[in-house]
Tab-separated table of C-alpha atoms and ligand atoms in Angstrom:
chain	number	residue	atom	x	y	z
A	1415	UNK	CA	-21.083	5.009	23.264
A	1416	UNK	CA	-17.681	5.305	21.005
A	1417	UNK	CA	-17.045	2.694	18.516
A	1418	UNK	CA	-13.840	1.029	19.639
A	1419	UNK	CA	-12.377	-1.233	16.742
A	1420	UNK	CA	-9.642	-3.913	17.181
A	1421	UNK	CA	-7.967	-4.198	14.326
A	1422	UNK	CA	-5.235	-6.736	13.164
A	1423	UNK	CA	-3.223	-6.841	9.738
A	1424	UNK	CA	-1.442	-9.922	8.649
A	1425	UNK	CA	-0.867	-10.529	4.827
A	1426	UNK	CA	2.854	-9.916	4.034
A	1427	UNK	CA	5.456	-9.503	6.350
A	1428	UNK	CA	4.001	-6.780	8.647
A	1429	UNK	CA	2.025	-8.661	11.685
A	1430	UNK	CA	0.228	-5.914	13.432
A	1431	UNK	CA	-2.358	-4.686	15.707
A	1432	UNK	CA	-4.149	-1.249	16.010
A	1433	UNK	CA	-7.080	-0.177	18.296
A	1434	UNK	CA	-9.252	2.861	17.498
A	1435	UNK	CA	-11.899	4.932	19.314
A	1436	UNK	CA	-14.653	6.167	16.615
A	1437	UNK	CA	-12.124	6.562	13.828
A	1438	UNK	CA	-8.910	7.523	15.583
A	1439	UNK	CA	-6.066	5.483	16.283
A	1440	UNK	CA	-5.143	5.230	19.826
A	1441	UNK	CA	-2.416	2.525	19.591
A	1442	UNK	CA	-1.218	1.232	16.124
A	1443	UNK	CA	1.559	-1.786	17.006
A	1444	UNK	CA	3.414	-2.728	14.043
A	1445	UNK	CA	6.462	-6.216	13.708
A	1446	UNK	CA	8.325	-6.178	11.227
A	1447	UNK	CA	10.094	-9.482	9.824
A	1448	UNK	CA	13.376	-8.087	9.300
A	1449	UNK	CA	14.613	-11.855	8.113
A	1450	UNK	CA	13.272	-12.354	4.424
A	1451	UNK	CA	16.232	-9.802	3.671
A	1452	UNK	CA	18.836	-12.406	4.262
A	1453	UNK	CA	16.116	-14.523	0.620
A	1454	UNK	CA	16.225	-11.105	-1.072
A	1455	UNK	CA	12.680	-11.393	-0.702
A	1456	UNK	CA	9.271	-12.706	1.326
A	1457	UNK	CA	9.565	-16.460	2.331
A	1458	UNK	CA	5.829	-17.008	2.349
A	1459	UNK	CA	6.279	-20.052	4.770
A	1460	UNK	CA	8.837	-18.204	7.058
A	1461	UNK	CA	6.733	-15.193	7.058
A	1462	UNK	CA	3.175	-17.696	8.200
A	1463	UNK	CA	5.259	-18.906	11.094
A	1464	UNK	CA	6.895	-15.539	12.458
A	1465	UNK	CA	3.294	-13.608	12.386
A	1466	UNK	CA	2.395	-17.264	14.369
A	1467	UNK	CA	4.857	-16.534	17.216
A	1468	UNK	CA	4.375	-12.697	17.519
A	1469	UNK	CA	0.698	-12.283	17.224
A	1470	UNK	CA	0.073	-12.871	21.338
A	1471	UNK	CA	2.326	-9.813	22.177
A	1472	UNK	CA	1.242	-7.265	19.671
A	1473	UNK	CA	-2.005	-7.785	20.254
A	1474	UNK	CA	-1.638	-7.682	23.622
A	1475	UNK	CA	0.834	-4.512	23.182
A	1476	UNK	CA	-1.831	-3.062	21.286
A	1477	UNK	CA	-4.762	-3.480	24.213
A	1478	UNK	CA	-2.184	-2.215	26.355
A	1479	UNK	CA	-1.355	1.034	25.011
A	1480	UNK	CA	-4.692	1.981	24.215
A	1481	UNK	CA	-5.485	1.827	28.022
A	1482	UNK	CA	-8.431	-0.151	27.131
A	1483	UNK	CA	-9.826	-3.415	28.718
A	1484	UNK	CA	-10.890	-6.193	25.887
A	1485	UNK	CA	-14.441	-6.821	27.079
A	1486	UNK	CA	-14.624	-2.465	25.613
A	1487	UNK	CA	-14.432	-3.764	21.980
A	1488	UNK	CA	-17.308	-3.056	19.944
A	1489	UNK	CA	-15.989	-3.927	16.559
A	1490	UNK	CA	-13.365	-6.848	15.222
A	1491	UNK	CA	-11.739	-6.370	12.066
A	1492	UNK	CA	-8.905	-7.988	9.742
A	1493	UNK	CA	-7.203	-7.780	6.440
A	1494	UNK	CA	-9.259	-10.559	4.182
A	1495	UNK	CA	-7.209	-10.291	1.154
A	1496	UNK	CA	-5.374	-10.077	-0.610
A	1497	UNK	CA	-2.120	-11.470	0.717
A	1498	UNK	CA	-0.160	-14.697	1.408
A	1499	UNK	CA	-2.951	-16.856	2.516
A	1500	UNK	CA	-0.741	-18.772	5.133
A	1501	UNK	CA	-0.042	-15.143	7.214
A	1502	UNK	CA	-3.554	-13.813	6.145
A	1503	UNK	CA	-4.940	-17.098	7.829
A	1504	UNK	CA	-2.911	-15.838	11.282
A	1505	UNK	CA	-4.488	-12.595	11.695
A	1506	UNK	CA	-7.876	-13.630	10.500
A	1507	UNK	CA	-8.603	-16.604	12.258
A	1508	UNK	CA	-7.062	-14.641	15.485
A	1509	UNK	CA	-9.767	-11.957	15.098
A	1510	UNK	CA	-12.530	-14.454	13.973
A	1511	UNK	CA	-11.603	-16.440	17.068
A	1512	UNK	CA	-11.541	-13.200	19.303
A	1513	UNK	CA	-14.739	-12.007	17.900
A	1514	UNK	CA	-16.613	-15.468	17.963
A	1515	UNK	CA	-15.545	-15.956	21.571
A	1516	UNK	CA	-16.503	-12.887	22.957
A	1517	UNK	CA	-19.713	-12.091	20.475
A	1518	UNK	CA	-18.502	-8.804	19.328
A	1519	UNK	CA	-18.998	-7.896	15.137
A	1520	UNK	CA	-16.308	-9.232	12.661
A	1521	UNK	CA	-15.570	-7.707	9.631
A	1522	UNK	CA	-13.389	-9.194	7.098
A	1523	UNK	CA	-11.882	-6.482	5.407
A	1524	UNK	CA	-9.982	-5.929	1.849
A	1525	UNK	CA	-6.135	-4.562	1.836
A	1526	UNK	CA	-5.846	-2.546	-0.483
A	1527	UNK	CA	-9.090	-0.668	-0.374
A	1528	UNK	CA	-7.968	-0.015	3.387
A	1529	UNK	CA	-4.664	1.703	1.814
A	1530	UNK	CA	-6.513	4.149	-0.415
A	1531	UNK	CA	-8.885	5.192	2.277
A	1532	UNK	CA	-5.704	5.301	5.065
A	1533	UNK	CA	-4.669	9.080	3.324
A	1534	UNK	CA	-7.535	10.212	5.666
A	1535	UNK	CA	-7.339	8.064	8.843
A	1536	UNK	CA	-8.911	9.989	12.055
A	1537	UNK	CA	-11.526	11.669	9.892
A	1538	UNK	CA	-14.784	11.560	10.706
A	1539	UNK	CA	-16.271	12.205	7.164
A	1540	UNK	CA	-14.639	11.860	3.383
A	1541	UNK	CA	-15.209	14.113	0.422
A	1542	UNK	CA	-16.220	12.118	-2.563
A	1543	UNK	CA	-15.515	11.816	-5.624
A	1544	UNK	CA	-11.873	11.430	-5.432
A	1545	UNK	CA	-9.297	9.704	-7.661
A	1546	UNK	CA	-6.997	7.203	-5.543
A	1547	UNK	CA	-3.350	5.620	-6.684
A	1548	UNK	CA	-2.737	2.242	-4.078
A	1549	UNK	CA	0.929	1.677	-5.043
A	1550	UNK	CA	3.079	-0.772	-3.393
A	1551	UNK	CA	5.099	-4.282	-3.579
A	1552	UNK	CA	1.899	-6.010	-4.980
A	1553	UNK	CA	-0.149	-3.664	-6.263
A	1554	UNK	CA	-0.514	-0.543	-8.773
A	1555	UNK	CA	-4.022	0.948	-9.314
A	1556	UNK	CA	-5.919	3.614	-10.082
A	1557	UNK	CA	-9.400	3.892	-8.527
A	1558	UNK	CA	-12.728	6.206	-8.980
A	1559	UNK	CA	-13.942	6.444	-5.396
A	1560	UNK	CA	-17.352	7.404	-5.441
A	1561	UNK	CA	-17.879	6.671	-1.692
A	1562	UNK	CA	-17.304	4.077	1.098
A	1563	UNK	CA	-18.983	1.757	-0.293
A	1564	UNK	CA	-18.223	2.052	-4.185
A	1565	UNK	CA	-15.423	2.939	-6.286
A	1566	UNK	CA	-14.244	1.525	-9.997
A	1567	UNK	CA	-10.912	0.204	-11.036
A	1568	UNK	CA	-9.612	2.660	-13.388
A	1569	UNK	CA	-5.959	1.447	-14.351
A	1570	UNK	CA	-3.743	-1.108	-13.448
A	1571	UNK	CA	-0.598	-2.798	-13.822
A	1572	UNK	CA	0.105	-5.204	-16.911
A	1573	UNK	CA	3.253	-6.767	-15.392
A	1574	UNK	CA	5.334	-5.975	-12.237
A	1575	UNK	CA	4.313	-3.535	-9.298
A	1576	UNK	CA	5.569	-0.466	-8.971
A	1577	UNK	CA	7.334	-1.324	-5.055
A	1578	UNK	CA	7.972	-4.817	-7.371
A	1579	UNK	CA	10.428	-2.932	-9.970
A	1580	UNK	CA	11.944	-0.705	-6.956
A	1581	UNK	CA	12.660	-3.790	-5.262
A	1582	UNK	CA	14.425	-5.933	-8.037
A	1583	UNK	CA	16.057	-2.788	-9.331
A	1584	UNK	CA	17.520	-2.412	-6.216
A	1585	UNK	CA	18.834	-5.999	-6.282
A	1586	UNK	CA	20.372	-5.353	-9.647
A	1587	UNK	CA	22.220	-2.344	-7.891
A	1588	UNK	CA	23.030	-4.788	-4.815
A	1589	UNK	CA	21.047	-3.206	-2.354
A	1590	UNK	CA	19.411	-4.923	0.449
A	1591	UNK	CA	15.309	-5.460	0.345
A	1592	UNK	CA	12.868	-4.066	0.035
A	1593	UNK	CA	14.936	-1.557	-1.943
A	1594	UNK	CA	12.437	0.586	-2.543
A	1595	UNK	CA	12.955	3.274	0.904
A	1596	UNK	CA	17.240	2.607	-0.245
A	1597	UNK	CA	16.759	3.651	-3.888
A	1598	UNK	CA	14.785	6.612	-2.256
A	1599	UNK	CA	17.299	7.661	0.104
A	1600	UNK	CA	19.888	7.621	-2.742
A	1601	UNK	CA	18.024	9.085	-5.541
A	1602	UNK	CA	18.136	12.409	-2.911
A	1603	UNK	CA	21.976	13.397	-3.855
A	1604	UNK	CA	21.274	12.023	-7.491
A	1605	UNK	CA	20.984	13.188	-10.983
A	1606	UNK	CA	17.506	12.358	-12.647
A	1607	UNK	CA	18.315	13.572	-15.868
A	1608	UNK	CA	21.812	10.851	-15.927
A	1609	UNK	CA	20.115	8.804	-17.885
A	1610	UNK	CA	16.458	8.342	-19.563
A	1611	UNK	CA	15.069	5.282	-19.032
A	1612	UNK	CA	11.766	4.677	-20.672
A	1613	UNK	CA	8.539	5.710	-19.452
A	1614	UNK	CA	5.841	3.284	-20.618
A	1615	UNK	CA	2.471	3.485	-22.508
A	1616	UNK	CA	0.072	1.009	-23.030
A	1617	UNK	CA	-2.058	1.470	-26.813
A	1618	UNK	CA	-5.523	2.075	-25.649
A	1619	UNK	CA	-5.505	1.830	-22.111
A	1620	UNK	CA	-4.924	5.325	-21.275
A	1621	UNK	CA	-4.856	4.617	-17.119
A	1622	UNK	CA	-2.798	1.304	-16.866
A	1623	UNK	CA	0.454	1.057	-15.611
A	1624	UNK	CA	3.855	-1.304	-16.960
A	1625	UNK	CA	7.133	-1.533	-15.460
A	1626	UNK	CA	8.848	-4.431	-16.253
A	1627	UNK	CA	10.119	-2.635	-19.267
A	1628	UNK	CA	11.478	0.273	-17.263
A	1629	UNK	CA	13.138	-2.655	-14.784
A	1630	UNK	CA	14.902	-4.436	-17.854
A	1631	UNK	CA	16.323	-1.030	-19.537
A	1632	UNK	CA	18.464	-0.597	-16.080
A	1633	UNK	CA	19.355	-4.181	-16.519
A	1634	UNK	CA	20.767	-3.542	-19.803
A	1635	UNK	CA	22.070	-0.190	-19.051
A	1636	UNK	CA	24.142	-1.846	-16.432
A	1637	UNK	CA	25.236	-4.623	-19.101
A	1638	UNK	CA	26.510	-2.317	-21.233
A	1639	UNK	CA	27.917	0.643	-19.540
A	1640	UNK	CA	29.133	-1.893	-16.820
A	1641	UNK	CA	29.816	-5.088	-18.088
A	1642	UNK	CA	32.253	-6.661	-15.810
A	1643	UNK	CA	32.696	-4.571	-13.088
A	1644	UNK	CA	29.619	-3.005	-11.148
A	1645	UNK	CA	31.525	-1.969	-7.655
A	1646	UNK	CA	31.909	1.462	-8.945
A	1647	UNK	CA	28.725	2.032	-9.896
A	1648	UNK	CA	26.990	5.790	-10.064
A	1649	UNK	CA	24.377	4.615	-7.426
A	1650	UNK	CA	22.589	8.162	-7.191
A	1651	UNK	CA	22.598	8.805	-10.280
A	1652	UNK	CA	20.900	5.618	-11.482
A	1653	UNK	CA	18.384	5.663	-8.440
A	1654	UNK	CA	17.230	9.043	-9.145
A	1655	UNK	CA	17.090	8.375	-12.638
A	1656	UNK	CA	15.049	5.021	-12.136
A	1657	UNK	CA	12.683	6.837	-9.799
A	1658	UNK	CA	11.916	9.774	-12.233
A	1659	UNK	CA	10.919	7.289	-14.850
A	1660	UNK	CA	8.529	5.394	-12.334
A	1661	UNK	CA	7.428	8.170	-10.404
A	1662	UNK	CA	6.747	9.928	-14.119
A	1663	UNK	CA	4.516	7.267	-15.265
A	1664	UNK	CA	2.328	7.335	-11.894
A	1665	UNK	CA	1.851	11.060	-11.683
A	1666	UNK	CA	1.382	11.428	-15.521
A	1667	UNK	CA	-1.679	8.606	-15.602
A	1668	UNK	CA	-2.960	9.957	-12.451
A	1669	UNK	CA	-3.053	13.565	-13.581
A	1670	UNK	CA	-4.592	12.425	-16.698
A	1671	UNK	CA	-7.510	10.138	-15.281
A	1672	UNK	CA	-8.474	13.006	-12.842
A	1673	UNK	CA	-8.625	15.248	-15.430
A	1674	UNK	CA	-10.630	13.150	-17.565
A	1675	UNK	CA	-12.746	12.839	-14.852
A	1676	UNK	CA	-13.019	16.647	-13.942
A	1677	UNK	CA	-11.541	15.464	-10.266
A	1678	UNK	CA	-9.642	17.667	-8.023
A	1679	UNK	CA	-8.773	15.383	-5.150
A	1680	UNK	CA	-6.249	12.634	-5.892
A	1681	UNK	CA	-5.384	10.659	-3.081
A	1682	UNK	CA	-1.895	8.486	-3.042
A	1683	UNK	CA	-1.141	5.262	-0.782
A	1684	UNK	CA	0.465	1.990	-0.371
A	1685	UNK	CA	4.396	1.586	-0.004
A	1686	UNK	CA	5.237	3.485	-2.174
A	1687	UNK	CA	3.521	6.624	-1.428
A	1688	UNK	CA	6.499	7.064	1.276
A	1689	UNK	CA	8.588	7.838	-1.734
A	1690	UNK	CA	9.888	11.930	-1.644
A	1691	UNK	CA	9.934	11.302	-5.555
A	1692	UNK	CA	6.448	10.721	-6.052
A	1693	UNK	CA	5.280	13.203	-2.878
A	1694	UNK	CA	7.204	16.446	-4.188
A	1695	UNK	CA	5.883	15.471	-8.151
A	1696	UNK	CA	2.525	15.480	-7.047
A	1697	UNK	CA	2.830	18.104	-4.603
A	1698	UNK	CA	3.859	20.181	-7.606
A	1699	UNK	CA	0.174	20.069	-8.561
A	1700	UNK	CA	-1.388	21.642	-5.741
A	1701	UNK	CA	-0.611	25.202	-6.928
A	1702	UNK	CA	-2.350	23.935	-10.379
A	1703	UNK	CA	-5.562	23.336	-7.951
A	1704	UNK	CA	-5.454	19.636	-6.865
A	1705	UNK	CA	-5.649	18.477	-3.240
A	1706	UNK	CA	-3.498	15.677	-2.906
A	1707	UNK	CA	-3.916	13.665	0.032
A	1708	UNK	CA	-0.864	11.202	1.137
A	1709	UNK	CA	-1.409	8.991	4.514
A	1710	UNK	CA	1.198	9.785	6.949
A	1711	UNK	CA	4.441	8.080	6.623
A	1712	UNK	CA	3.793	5.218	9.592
A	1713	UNK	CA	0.248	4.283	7.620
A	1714	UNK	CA	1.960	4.325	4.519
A	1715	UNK	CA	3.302	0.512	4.720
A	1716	UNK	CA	1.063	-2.191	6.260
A	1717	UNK	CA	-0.280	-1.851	8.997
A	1718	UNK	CA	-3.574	-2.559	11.221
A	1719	UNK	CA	-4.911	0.760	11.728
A	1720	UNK	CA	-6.128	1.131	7.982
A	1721	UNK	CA	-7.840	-1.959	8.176
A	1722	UNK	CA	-9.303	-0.368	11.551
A	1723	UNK	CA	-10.261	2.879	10.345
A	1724	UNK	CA	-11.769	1.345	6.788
A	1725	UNK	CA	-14.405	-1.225	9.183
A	1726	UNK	CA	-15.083	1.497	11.139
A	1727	UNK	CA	-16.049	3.901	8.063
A	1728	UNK	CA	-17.890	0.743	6.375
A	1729	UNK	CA	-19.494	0.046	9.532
A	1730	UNK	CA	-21.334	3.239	10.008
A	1731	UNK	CA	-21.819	3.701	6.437
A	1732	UNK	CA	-23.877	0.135	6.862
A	1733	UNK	CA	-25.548	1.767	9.794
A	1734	UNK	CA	-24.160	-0.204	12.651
A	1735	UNK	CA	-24.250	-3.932	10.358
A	1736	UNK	CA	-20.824	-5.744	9.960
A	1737	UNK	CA	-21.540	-6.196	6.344
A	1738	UNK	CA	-18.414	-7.879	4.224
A	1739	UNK	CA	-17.296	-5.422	1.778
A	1740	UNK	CA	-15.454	-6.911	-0.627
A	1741	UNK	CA	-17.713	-8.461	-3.236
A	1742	UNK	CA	-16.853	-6.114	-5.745
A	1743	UNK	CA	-15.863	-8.407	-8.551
A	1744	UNK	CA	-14.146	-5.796	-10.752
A	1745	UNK	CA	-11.697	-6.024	-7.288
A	1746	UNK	CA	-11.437	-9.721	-7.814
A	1747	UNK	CA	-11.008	-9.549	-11.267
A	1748	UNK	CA	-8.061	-6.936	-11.327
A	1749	UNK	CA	-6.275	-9.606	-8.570
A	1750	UNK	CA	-6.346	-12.449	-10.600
A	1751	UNK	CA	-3.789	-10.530	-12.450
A	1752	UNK	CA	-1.150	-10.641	-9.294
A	1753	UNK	CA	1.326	-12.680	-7.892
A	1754	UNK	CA	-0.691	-13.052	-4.629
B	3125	LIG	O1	2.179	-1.477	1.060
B	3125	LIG	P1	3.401	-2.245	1.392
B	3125	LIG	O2	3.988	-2.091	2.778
B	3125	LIG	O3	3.212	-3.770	1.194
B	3125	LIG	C1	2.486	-4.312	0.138
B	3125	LIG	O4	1.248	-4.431	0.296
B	3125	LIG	O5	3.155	-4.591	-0.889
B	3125	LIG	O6	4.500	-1.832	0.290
B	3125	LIG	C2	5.796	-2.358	0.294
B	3125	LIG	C3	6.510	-1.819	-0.944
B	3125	LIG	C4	7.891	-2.434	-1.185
B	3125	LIG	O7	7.990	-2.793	-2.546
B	3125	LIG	C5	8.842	-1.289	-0.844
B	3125	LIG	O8	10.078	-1.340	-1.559
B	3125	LIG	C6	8.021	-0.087	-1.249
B	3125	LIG	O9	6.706	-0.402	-0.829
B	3125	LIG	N1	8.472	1.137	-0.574
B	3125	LIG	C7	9.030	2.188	-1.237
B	3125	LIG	C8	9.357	3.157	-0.264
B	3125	LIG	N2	8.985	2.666	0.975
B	3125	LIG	C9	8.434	1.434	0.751
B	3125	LIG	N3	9.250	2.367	-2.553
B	3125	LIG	C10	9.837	3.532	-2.924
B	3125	LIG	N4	10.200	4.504	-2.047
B	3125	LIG	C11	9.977	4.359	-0.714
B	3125	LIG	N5	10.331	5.327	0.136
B	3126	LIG	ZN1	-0.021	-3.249	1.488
């Protein structure tokens, strides 16, 4: 009998659905809330209420295209954490609800450890060890991944996100959000080498991450080369500039900790693994003798079938039991640190 997992994923401003059959996606529905651009950001209350009234049909649009009838679902999953807790409450209590009333397995399931494992979403088996970067609006960290059921927190960020500084440096250029995909799209007909901003290092702690100081060098770069008047500003040149100092600082700690480590596979995810910067500057390091795994673009961002394909690994790495996951406290710990 296949394994078919219902999946649902509802902690930012993404609410969506995904069904799989033993590890492979067969519908992956994904709503967008467009809105928050009008706040130049998330509107954690706004976003609660949208996943609220679209949760029905995506589900349903899910169940749907998967050509599947409900009472078929073996396994019941959702994104635990972290998140906004008012949308995380949406999907979770949907899928509790669904599970409870129909007695199929729930499995509560952590969002970011479902973006490092979505670079290999469909397979049936991972090789371990690998290194994994999970980089996006909330998050920057480097991971040991020893297997499905244990990996260590390597590096992290001190300050702001990586997607965190694309997004407010985009602001500062007056771009729509999330700015990161419109910095992207810019920094293609750019100059990287227009100006240096700074790459940061952190004494002693080799693998983490900082970016707020990269974020307030465009602010004052701006100030001074622009003080009055920013409608003629060099956008490309600034974007691809920004992005080689961020994208620099992730592929230099990355490169660093798997070579520490005597790793080979490096696996990169999260939001801002859709950025060309960051693919082509790893990419680079494939003819040096890395395999570096990326998720495809669509399970890049949030989205259900990563939470979907990361039960369904857990669950027949636990041999069938809908163990929770997520009680790895060095996990906790390194949240405490965000703005969640
Ligand atoms: O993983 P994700 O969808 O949500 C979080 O869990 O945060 O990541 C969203 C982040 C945003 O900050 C967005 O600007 C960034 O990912 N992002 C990008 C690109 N596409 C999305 N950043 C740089 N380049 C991109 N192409
Ligand atoms: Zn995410």
């Amino acid at each position: 009998m296949p394994i078919i997992t219902f999946a649902i994923e509802s902690s930012c401003d993404e609410t969506s659905a995904a069904i799989l059959r033993d590890g492979k996606v067969i519908s992956n529905i994904i709503s967008s809330q467009y809105f928050h651009k009008e706040y130049g950001g998330i509107v954690p209350e706004l976003a609660s209420r949208a996943h609220i009234q679209v949760i029905d049909e995506i589900v349903n649009r899910a169940i749907s295209e998967a050509g599947i009838k409900k009472d078929e679902v073996s396994l019941i999953a959702a994104s635990q954490g972290p998140g906004l807790i008012g949308s995380l409450l949406v999907g979770y209590n949907y899928a509790k609800g669904f599970a409870l009333s129909r007695g199929v397995p729930f499995m509560g399931i952590d969002h970011i450890e479902s973006h490092l494992f979505s670079c290999f979403i469909g397979k049936e088996e991972i090789d371990f060890p690998f290194i994994a970067l999970v980089v996006s609006g909330g998050h920057t960290i480097l991971f040991l991944v020893e297997s499905y059921l244990s990996y260590k927190i390597l590096g992290n960020t001190h300050d702001d996100a990586a997607g965190e500084a694309f997004d407010k440096v985009a602001k500062m250029l007056g771009l729509d959000y999330p700015g990161g995909p419109l910095i992207d799209k810019l920094a293609i007909t750019g100059n990287p080498k227009f100006h240096k901003f700074p790459k940061s290092n952190i004494k002693g702690s080799p693998y983490d991450f900082s970016f707020s100081g990269i974020k307030t060098s465009v602010l004052y770069f701006l100030k001074n080369n622009y003080p009055t008047d920013n409608t003629n500003l060099p956008l490309s040149d600034i974007a691809a500039s920004f992005q080689a100092a961020v994208t620099g600082s992730l592929i230099d700690k990355t490169i660093r900790a798997a070579k520490d480590h005597n790793i080979k596979t490096i696996a990169v995810s999260g939001g801002v693994s859709a950025n060309s910067g960051l693919r082509n500057g790893f990419l680079e390091y494939e003819n040096k003798g890395y395999s570096i795994y990326f998720p495809e673009k669509i399970y890049s961002t949030d989205n259900a079938a990563m939470i979907g394909y990361n039960a369904y690994l857990k669950f027949k790495a636990n041999r069938g039991k809908a163990a929770l996951s997520n009680e790895n406290l060095l996990l906790k710990k390194a949240y405490a640190r965000f703005r969640y």
